[in-house]
PDB file of C-alpha atoms in Angstrom:
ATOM      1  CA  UNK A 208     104.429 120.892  84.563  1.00 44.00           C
ATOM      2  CA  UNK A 209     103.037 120.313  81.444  1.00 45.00           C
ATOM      3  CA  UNK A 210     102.475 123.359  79.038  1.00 47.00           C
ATOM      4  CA  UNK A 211      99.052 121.713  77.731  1.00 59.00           C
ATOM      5  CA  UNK A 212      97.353 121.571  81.461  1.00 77.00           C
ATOM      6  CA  UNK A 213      95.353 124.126  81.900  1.00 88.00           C
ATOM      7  CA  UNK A 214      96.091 126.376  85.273  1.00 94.00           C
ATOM      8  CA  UNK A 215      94.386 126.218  88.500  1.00 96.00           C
ATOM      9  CA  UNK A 216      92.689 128.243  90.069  1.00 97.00           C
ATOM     10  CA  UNK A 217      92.930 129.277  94.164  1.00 98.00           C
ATOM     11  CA  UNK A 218      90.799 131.460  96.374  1.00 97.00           C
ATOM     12  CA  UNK A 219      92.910 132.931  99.356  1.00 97.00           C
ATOM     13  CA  UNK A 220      90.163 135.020 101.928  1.00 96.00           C
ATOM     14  CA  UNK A 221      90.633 135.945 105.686  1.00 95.00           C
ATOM     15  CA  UNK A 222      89.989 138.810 107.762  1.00 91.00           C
ATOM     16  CA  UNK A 223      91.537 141.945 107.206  1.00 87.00           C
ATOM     17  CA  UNK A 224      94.365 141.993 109.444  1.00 87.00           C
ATOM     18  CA  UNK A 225      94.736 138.234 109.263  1.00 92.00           C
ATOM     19  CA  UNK A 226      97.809 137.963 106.571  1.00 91.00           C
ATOM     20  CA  UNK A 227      95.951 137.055 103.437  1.00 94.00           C
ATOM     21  CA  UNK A 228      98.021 139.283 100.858  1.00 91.00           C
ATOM     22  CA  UNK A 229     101.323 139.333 102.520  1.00 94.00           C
ATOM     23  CA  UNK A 230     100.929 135.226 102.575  1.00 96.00           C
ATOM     24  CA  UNK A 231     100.521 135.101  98.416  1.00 96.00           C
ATOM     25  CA  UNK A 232     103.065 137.522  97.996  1.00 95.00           C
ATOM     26  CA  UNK A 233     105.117 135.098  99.604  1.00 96.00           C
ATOM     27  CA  UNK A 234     103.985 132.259  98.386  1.00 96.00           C
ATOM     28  CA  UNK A 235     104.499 133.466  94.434  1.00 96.00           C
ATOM     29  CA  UNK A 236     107.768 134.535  94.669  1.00 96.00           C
ATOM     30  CA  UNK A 237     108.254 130.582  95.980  1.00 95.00           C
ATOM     31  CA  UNK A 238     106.280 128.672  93.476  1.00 96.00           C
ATOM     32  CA  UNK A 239     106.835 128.184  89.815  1.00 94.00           C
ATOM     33  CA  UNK A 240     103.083 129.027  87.284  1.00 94.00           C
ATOM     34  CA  UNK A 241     101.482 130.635  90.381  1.00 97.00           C
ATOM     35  CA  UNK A 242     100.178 134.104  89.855  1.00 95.00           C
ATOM     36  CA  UNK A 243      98.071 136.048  91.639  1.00 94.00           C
ATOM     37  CA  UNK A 244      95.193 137.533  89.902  1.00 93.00           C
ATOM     38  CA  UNK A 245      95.147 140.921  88.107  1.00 88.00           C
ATOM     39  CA  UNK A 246      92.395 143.232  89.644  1.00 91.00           C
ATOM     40  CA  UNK A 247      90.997 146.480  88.288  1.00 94.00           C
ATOM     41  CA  UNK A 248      89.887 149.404  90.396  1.00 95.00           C
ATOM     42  CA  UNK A 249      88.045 152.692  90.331  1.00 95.00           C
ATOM     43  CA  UNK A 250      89.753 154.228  92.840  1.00 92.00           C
ATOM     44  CA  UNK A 251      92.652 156.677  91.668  1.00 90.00           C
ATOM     45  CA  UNK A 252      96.570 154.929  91.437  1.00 89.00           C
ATOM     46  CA  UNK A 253      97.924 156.187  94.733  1.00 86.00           C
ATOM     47  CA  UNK A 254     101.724 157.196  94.697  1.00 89.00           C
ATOM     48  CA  UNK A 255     104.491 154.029  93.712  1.00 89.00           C
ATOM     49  CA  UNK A 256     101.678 152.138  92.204  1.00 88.00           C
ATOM     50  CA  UNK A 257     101.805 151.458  88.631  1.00 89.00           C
ATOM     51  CA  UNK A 258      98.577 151.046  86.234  1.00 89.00           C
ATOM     52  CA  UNK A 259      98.773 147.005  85.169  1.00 83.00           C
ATOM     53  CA  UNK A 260     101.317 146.050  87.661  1.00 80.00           C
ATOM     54  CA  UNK A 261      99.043 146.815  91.250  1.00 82.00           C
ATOM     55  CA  UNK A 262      95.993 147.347  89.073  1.00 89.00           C
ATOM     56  CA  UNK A 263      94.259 148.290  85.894  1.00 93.00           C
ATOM     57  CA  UNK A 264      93.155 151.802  86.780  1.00 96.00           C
ATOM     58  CA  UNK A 265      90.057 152.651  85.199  1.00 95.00           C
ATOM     59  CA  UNK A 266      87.311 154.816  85.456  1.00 95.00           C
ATOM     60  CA  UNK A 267      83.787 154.238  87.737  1.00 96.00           C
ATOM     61  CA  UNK A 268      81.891 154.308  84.751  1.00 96.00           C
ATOM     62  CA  UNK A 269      84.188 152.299  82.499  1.00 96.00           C
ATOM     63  CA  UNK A 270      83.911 149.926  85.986  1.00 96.00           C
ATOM     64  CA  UNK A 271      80.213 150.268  85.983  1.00 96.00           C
ATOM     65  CA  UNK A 272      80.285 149.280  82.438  1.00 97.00           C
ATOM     66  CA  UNK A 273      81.597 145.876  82.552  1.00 96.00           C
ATOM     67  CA  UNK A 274      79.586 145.187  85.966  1.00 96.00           C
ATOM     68  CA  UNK A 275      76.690 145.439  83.269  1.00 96.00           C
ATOM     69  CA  UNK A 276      78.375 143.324  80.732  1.00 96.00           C
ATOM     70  CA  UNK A 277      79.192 140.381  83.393  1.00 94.00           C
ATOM     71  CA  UNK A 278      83.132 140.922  82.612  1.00 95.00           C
ATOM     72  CA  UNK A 279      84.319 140.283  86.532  1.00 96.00           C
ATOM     73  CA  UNK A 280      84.379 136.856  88.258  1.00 96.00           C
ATOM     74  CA  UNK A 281      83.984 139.001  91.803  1.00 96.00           C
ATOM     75  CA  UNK A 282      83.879 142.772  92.177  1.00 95.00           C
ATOM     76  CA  UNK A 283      82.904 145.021  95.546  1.00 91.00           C
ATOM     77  CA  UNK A 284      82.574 148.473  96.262  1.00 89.00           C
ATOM     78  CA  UNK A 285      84.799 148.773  99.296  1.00 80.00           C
ATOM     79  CA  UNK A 286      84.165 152.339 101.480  1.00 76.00           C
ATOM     80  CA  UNK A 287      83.044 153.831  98.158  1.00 87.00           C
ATOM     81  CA  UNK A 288      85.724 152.525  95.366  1.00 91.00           C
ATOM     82  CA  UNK A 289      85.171 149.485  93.210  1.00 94.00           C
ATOM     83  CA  UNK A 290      87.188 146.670  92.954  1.00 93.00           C
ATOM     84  CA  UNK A 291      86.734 143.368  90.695  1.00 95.00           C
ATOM     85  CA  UNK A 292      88.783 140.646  88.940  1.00 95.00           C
ATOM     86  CA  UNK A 293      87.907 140.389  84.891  1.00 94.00           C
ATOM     87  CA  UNK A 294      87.078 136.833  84.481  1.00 95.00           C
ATOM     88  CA  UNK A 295      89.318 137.442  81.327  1.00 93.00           C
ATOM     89  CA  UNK A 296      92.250 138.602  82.270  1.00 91.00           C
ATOM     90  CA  UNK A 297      92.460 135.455  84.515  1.00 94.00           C
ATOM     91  CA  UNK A 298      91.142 132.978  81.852  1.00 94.00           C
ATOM     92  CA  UNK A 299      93.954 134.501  79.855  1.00 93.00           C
ATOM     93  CA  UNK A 300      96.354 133.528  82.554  1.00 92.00           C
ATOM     94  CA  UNK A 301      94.673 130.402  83.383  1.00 94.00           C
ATOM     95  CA  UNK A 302      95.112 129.053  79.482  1.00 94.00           C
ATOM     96  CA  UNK A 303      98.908 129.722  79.431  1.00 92.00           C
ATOM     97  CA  UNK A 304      99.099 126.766  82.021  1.00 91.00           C
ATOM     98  CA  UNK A 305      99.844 129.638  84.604  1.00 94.00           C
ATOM     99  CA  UNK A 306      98.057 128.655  88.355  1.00 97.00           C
ATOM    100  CA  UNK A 307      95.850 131.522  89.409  1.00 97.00           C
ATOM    101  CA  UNK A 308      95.638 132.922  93.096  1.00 97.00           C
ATOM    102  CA  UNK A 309      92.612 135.563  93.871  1.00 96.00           C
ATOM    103  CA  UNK A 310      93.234 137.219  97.231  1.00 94.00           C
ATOM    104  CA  UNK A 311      89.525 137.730  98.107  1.00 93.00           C
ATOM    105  CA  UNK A 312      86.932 138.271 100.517  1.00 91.00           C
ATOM    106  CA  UNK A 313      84.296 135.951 101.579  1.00 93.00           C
ATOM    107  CA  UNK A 314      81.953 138.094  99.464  1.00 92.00           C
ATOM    108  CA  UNK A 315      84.094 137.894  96.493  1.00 93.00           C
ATOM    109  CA  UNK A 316      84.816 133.987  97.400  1.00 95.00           C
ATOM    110  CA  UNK A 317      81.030 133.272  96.901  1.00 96.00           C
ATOM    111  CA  UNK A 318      80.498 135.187  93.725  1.00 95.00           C
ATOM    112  CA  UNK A 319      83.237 133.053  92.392  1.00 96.00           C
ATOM    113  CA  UNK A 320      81.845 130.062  93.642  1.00 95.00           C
ATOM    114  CA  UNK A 321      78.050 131.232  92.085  1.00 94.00           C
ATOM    115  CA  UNK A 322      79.920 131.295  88.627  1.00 92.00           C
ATOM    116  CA  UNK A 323      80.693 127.358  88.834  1.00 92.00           C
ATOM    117  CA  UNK A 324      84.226 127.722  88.103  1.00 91.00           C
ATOM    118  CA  UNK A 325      86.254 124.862  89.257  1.00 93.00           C
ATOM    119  CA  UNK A 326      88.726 126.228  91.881  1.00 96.00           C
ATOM    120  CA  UNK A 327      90.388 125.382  95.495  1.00 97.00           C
ATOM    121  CA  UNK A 328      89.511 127.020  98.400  1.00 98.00           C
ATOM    122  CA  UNK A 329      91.532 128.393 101.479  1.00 98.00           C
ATOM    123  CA  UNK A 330      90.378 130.073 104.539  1.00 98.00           C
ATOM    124  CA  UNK A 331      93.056 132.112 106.381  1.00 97.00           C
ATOM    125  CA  UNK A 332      92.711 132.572 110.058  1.00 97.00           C
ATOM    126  CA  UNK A 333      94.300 135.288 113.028  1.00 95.00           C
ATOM    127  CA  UNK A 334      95.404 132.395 116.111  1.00 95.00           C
ATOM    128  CA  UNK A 335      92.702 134.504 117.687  1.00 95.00           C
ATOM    129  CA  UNK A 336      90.704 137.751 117.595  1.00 95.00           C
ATOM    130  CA  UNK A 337      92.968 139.339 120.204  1.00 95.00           C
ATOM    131  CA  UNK A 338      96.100 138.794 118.095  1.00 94.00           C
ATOM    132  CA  UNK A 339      94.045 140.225 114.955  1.00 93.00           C
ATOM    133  CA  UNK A 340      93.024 143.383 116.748  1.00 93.00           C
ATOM    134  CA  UNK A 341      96.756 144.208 117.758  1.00 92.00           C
ATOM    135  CA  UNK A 342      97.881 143.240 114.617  1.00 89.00           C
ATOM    136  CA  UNK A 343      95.231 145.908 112.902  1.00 89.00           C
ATOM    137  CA  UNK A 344      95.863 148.574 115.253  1.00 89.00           C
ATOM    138  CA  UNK A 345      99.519 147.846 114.652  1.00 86.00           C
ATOM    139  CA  UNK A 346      99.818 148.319 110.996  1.00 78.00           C
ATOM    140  CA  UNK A 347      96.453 150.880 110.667  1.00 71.00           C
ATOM    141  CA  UNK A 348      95.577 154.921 110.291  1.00 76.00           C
ATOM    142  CA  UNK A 349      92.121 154.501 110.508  1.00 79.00           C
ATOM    143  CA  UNK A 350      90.172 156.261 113.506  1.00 87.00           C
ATOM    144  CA  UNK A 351      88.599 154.266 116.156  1.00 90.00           C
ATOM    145  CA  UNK A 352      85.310 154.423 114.333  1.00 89.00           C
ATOM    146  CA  UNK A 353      86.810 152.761 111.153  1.00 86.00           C
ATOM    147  CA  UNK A 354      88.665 150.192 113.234  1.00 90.00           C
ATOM    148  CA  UNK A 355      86.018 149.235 114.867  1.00 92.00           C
ATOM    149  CA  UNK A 356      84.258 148.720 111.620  1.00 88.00           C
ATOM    150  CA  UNK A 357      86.766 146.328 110.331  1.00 87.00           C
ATOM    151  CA  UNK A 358      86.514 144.419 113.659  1.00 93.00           C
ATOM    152  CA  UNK A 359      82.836 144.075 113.511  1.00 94.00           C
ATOM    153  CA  UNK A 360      83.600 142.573 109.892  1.00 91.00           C
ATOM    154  CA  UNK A 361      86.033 140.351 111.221  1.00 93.00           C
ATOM    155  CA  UNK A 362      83.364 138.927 113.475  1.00 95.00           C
ATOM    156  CA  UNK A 363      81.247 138.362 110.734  1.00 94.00           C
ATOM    157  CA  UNK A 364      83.494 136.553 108.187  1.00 94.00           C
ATOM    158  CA  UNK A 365      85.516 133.961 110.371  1.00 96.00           C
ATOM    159  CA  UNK A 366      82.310 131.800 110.862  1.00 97.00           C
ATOM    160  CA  UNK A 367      82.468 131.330 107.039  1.00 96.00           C
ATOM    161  CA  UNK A 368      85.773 129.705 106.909  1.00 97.00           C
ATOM    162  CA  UNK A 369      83.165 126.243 106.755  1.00 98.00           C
ATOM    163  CA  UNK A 370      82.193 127.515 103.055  1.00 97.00           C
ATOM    164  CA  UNK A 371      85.810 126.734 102.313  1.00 98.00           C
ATOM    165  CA  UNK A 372      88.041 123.330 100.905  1.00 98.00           C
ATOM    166  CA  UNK A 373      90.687 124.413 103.766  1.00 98.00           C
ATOM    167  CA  UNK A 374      91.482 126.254 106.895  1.00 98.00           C
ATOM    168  CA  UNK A 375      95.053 127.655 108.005  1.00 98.00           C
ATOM    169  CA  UNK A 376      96.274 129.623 111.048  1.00 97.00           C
ATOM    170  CA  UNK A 377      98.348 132.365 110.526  1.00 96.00           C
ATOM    171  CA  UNK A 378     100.037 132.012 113.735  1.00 94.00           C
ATOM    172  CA  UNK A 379     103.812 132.260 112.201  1.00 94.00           C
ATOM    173  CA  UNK A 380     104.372 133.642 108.448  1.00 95.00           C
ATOM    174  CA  UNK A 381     107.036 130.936 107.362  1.00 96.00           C
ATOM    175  CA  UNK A 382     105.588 127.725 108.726  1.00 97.00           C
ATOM    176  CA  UNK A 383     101.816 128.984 107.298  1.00 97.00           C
ATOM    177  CA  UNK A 384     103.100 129.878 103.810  1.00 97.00           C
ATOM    178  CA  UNK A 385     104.701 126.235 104.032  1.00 97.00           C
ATOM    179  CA  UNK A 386     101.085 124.955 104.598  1.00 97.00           C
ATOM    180  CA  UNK A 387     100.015 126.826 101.614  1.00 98.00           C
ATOM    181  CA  UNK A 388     102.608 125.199  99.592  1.00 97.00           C
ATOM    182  CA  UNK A 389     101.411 122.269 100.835  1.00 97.00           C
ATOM    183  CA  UNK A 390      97.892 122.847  99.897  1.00 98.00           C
ATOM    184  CA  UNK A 391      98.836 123.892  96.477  1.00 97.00           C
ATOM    185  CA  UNK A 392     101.150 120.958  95.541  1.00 96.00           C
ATOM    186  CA  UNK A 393      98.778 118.338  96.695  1.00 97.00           C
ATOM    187  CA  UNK A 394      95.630 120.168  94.329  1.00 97.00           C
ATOM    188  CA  UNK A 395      98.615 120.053  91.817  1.00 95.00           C
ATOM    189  CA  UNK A 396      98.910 116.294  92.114  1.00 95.00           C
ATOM    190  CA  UNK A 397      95.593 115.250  92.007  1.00 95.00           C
ATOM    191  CA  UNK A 398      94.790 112.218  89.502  1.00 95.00           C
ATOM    192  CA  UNK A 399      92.240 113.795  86.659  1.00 90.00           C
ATOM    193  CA  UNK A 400      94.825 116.823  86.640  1.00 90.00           C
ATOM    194  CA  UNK A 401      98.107 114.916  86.559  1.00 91.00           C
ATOM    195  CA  UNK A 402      96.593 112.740  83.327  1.00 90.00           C
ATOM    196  CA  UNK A 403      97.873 115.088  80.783  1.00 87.00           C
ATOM    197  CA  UNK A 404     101.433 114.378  82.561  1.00 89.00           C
ATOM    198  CA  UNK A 405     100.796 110.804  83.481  1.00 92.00           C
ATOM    199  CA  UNK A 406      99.862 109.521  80.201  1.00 92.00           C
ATOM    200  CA  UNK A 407     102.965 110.802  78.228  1.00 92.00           C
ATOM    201  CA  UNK A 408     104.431 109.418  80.841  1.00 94.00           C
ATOM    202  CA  UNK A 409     102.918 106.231  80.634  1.00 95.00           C
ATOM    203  CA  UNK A 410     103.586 106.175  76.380  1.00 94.00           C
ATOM    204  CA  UNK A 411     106.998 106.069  77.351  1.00 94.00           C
ATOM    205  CA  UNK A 412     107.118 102.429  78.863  1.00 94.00           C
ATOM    206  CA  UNK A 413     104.846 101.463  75.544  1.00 89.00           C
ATOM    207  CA  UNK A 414     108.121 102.061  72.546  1.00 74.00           C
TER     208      UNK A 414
END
């Protein structure tokens, strides 16, 4: 990969429950220049996470502040704490050559999209809502009122997977982060962002 191209950037959303983050996670430690994006939150750092490595930790008002100023590409206030992406910090990443991953919802997807940023798309979905609910109820805390909150979401969001370039099924970890791969490397390849590449390349045959 050329250190002049300028990174990529990728839009991972799905349902909570359906894989999304455990996917990238994945799929990072995998692929060379892919990052996932840096996000900054109100909430307090919870214990074993570390301010700048999970998230930039900073205060509601501080938060509030650059909401004002237009600083974040995406940014929601999730069961009262706020949670965005500086369109900075991933420009900065972005203009190392590094590819850029957001792990978003479809809210967050569309703000993204509003800002006219040129970026790949990927909808994540559960094989079915049955395997999402025991896959929630496996792995959650919440009460029955709070689950059934983040069902009713569910319900919501899957209908939007049309807004998006493409659609997985997390039916099997391995085999879907392989699709991602997939995904990623053919983006990669395509013409007006290989030209960089191709015509050095191409200067080669010409001494």
């Amino acid at each position: 990969m050329s250190s002049r191209r300028r990174g990529l950037l990728f839009i991972v959303s799905a349902p909570s429950g359906a894989g999304k983050t455990t996917l990238v996670e994945h799929l990072v430690q995998i692929l060379p220049h892919l990052r996932m994006s840096s996000s900054s939150t109100s909430r307090a750092a919870r214990p074993g996470e570390r301010d700048g490595i999970d998230y930039h930790f900073i205060s509601r008002s501080q938060f509030e502040d650059m909401i004002t100023a237009g600083a974040f590409l995406e940014w929601a206030d999730v069961f009262g704490n706020l949670y965005g992406t500086a369109a900075a910090d991933t420009a900065a990443l972005m203009a190392t050559g590094q590819d850029v991953v957001m792990v978003i919802d479809v809210q967050g997807a569309r703000q993204v999209k509003a800002h006219g940023i040129d970026h790949t798309s990927i909808f994540v979905l559960p094989p079915s809502f049955p395997v999402l609910e025991r896959r929630l109820r496996g792995r959650s805390k919440d009460t029955e009122e709070q689950m059934q909150r983040r069902l009713a979401t569910a319900r919501a969001e899957v209908p939007s997977y049309v807004e998006y370039d493409y659609v997985v099924v997390n039916d099997q970890l391995e085999p879907t982060v392989v699709r991602l791969q997939e995904i990623i490397a053919a983006e990669r390849s395509r013409t007006h962002r290989m030209r960089v590449t191709a015509e050095e390349i191409l200067a080669s045959f010409q001494r």
